[in-house]
DNA sequence: CAGCGCCAAAATGTATACATTGCGTGCCTT
DNA sequence: AAGGCACGCAATGTATACATTTTGGCGCTG
């Protein structure tokens, strides 16, 4: 939605490179050379450069003395990114409460929380993780908007784009669904509380709750890392990064 | 220091454009066209593009559907940026206290605070604003490092680069030095308290103090805006922006 | 008169050739 | 043999020509 959908060469290079970085194919510190990449993608250096430039904006690459390198993330950085997300979401929640959130957005996030409930079946094995993941991402997106601040929403968006700061990154497919379900129950209760606090204009409480929510996510991540042998899919990068 | 010193065409364009944006010559929302800029700077479109791309990274420009526009900042955004800075510096201070700051950095920031004292002469009119401004920037830079987190330092750096979020942006030359001096006294007292709280490992207190410090900066800004007729120099952009 | 669609020109996207820079290697000098 | 200078390669920086997309306006039509 935020992404310009263009099918130009730049976009293809952007998508391709982003994927390879998130996959872990391109490890942190790897220098990206324009010519080999251009040859690999069968395009000229120009759109490659353009794509790399945008990946710097996204925080996945860094500019070196000359050229670009893949940004390095260690376990410490992962933890810090989640901490940061919690702080920013806390701020968003507090400001939403203090300044009074747009009723429309408040209704929207309430609806999302309600819909999240439908992902939880009777049986723990019955949880709709995919749907939860999508709705959870929506929750955090709307939360970012609730403060009604372009500046804050923008920085929050930046942080969430860091490959692991996203709250949906910790929902791997096949990992011990029963105990994951436990985490999600807790997270869902927190969603409810955060929205309630904003509705009640209790800024400080909303902020504290949002921070706690992120702390839960961090614990989830630590759990995932601890069992990373059984991981596949979108979190593979984390498994590689923290090796 | 962070800035690559290169004297290439790209760097020249970057410097030139940045200056014109901060000057207010290029107002928010202005679309930047490559060809006219290239002609103006007597260079080709390539380095112009490159420079604009980097200005997106700095947060001064945005990418539109196609091309670039100068990012728009309103008074609300200015306030939010300062709020955000306070939150991030608060986080840095808290983490520094919780995790234990590097003694070397702690010594460094203590020295900066001490040196800041030397800027205050007996007479209010005797204040060395320039030196204060420089040291104050150092204080905030070191504070950003104290958390020992690349991720947090990076985002904080981003926010501080926003033209007005920087705590040194509110020290215009000729404006009512006596009452400015009052603000600086307060700010300096806060500097001291923040460092003390970090040294004492009082995370929550350090966080609260850093936030309060930013709130002081916001009040300073509001004061500056209120009297903006008498402004010149680096804050001229604010005067334009909030008109 | 409003709305739709198409055309032209202006602006960006892309390719490619050439310039410059930085670094490593090897030879020459002492 | 060791040090330094120079040459050359490889990579990015820059210019420019060409392709594609976007946009705004004009005229047609309902």
Short mmCIF file of C-alpha atoms in Angstrom, two decimals, chain A residues 4 46 49-50 52-54 56-57 59 61-63 65 68 71-74 76-81 83-84 87-88 91 94-95 98-99 147-152 154-155 158-159 162 164 207 211, chain B residues 4 46 49-50 52-54 56-57 59 61-63 65 68 71-74 76-81 83-84 87-88 91 94-95 98-99 147-152 154-155 158-159 162 164 207 211:
data_model
loop_
_atom_site.label_atom_id
_atom_site.label_comp_id
_atom_site.label_asym_id
_atom_site.label_seq_id
_atom_site.Cartn_x
_atom_site.Cartn_y
_atom_site.Cartn_z
CA UNK A 4 4.69 2.22 -5.33
CA UNK A 46 21.52 2.99 -13.14
CA UNK A 49 22.07 2.25 -7.98
CA UNK A 50 18.62 3.68 -7.61
CA UNK A 52 20.33 0.50 -3.49
CA UNK A 53 19.74 4.11 -2.68
CA UNK A 54 16.18 3.31 -1.68
CA UNK A 56 19.47 2.84 2.36
CA UNK A 57 16.30 4.84 3.02
CA UNK A 59 17.58 1.01 6.57
CA UNK A 61 21.85 -0.91 3.43
CA UNK A 62 24.46 1.60 4.45
CA UNK A 63 26.63 3.84 2.33
CA UNK A 65 33.24 5.27 1.73
CA UNK A 68 26.97 0.16 -0.41
CA UNK A 71 23.70 -3.31 7.20
CA UNK A 72 24.76 -5.57 10.01
CA UNK A 73 22.27 -6.55 12.67
CA UNK A 74 23.26 -8.51 15.71
CA UNK A 76 21.63 -6.69 20.42
CA UNK A 77 20.28 -4.67 17.56
CA UNK A 78 17.23 -6.87 17.32
CA UNK A 79 16.49 -6.37 21.00
CA UNK A 80 17.06 -2.63 20.70
CA UNK A 81 14.82 -2.34 17.68
CA UNK A 83 12.62 -1.72 22.56
CA UNK A 84 12.51 1.24 20.23
CA UNK A 87 8.83 3.28 22.99
CA UNK A 88 7.48 4.77 19.79
CA UNK A 91 4.37 7.54 22.49
CA UNK A 94 -0.01 8.34 24.83
CA UNK A 95 -0.42 11.18 22.36
CA UNK A 98 -3.78 13.01 25.44
CA UNK A 99 -4.79 14.76 22.27
CA UNK A 147 -1.23 9.92 17.43
CA UNK A 148 -2.19 12.00 14.43
CA UNK A 149 1.42 12.91 13.82
CA UNK A 150 3.12 12.55 10.47
CA UNK A 151 6.54 12.78 12.05
CA UNK A 152 5.96 10.07 14.60
CA UNK A 154 6.99 8.10 9.80
CA UNK A 155 9.69 7.16 12.26
CA UNK A 158 10.88 3.19 9.60
CA UNK A 159 11.56 1.17 12.70
CA UNK A 162 13.61 -3.23 10.19
CA UNK A 164 12.69 -8.09 12.82
CA UNK A 207 2.04 4.34 26.99
CA UNK A 211 5.67 -0.72 26.00
CA UNK B 4 31.74 12.54 3.72
CA UNK B 46 22.93 12.14 -12.53
CA UNK B 49 19.44 12.73 -8.67
CA UNK B 50 22.01 11.26 -6.37
CA UNK B 52 18.15 14.34 -4.00
CA UNK B 53 18.18 10.70 -3.07
CA UNK B 54 20.43 11.43 -0.14
CA UNK B 56 15.38 11.81 1.16
CA UNK B 57 17.54 9.79 3.53
CA UNK B 59 14.34 13.49 5.72
CA UNK B 61 12.77 15.53 0.71
CA UNK B 62 10.09 13.01 -0.11
CA UNK B 63 9.64 10.86 -3.15
CA UNK B 65 4.80 9.43 -7.58
CA UNK B 68 10.96 14.61 -5.44
CA UNK B 71 9.00 17.80 2.68
CA UNK B 72 6.41 19.97 4.35
CA UNK B 73 6.76 20.83 7.99
CA UNK B 74 4.10 22.68 9.88
CA UNK B 76 2.54 20.69 14.51
CA UNK B 77 5.39 18.74 12.98
CA UNK B 78 7.93 20.91 14.72
CA UNK B 79 6.28 20.26 18.07
CA UNK B 80 6.04 16.55 17.36
CA UNK B 81 9.67 16.35 16.32
CA UNK B 83 8.42 15.51 21.49
CA UNK B 84 9.98 12.65 19.61
CA UNK B 87 11.21 10.44 23.96
CA UNK B 88 14.25 9.06 22.20
CA UNK B 91 15.09 6.15 26.13
CA UNK B 94 17.16 5.18 30.63
CA UNK B 95 19.02 2.45 28.82
CA UNK B 98 19.82 0.46 33.23
CA UNK B 99 22.56 -1.20 31.29
CA UNK B 147 22.66 3.87 25.45
CA UNK B 148 25.28 1.89 23.59
CA UNK B 149 22.80 1.07 20.85
CA UNK B 150 23.52 1.57 17.19
CA UNK B 151 19.84 1.32 16.34
CA UNK B 152 18.71 3.93 18.81
CA UNK B 154 20.81 6.08 14.46
CA UNK B 155 17.15 6.97 14.77
CA UNK B 158 17.77 11.09 12.11
CA UNK B 159 15.31 12.98 14.23
CA UNK B 162 15.19 17.49 11.14
CA UNK B 164 14.30 22.24 13.95
CA UNK B 207 14.18 9.14 31.25
CA UNK B 211 11.85 14.30 28.46
#
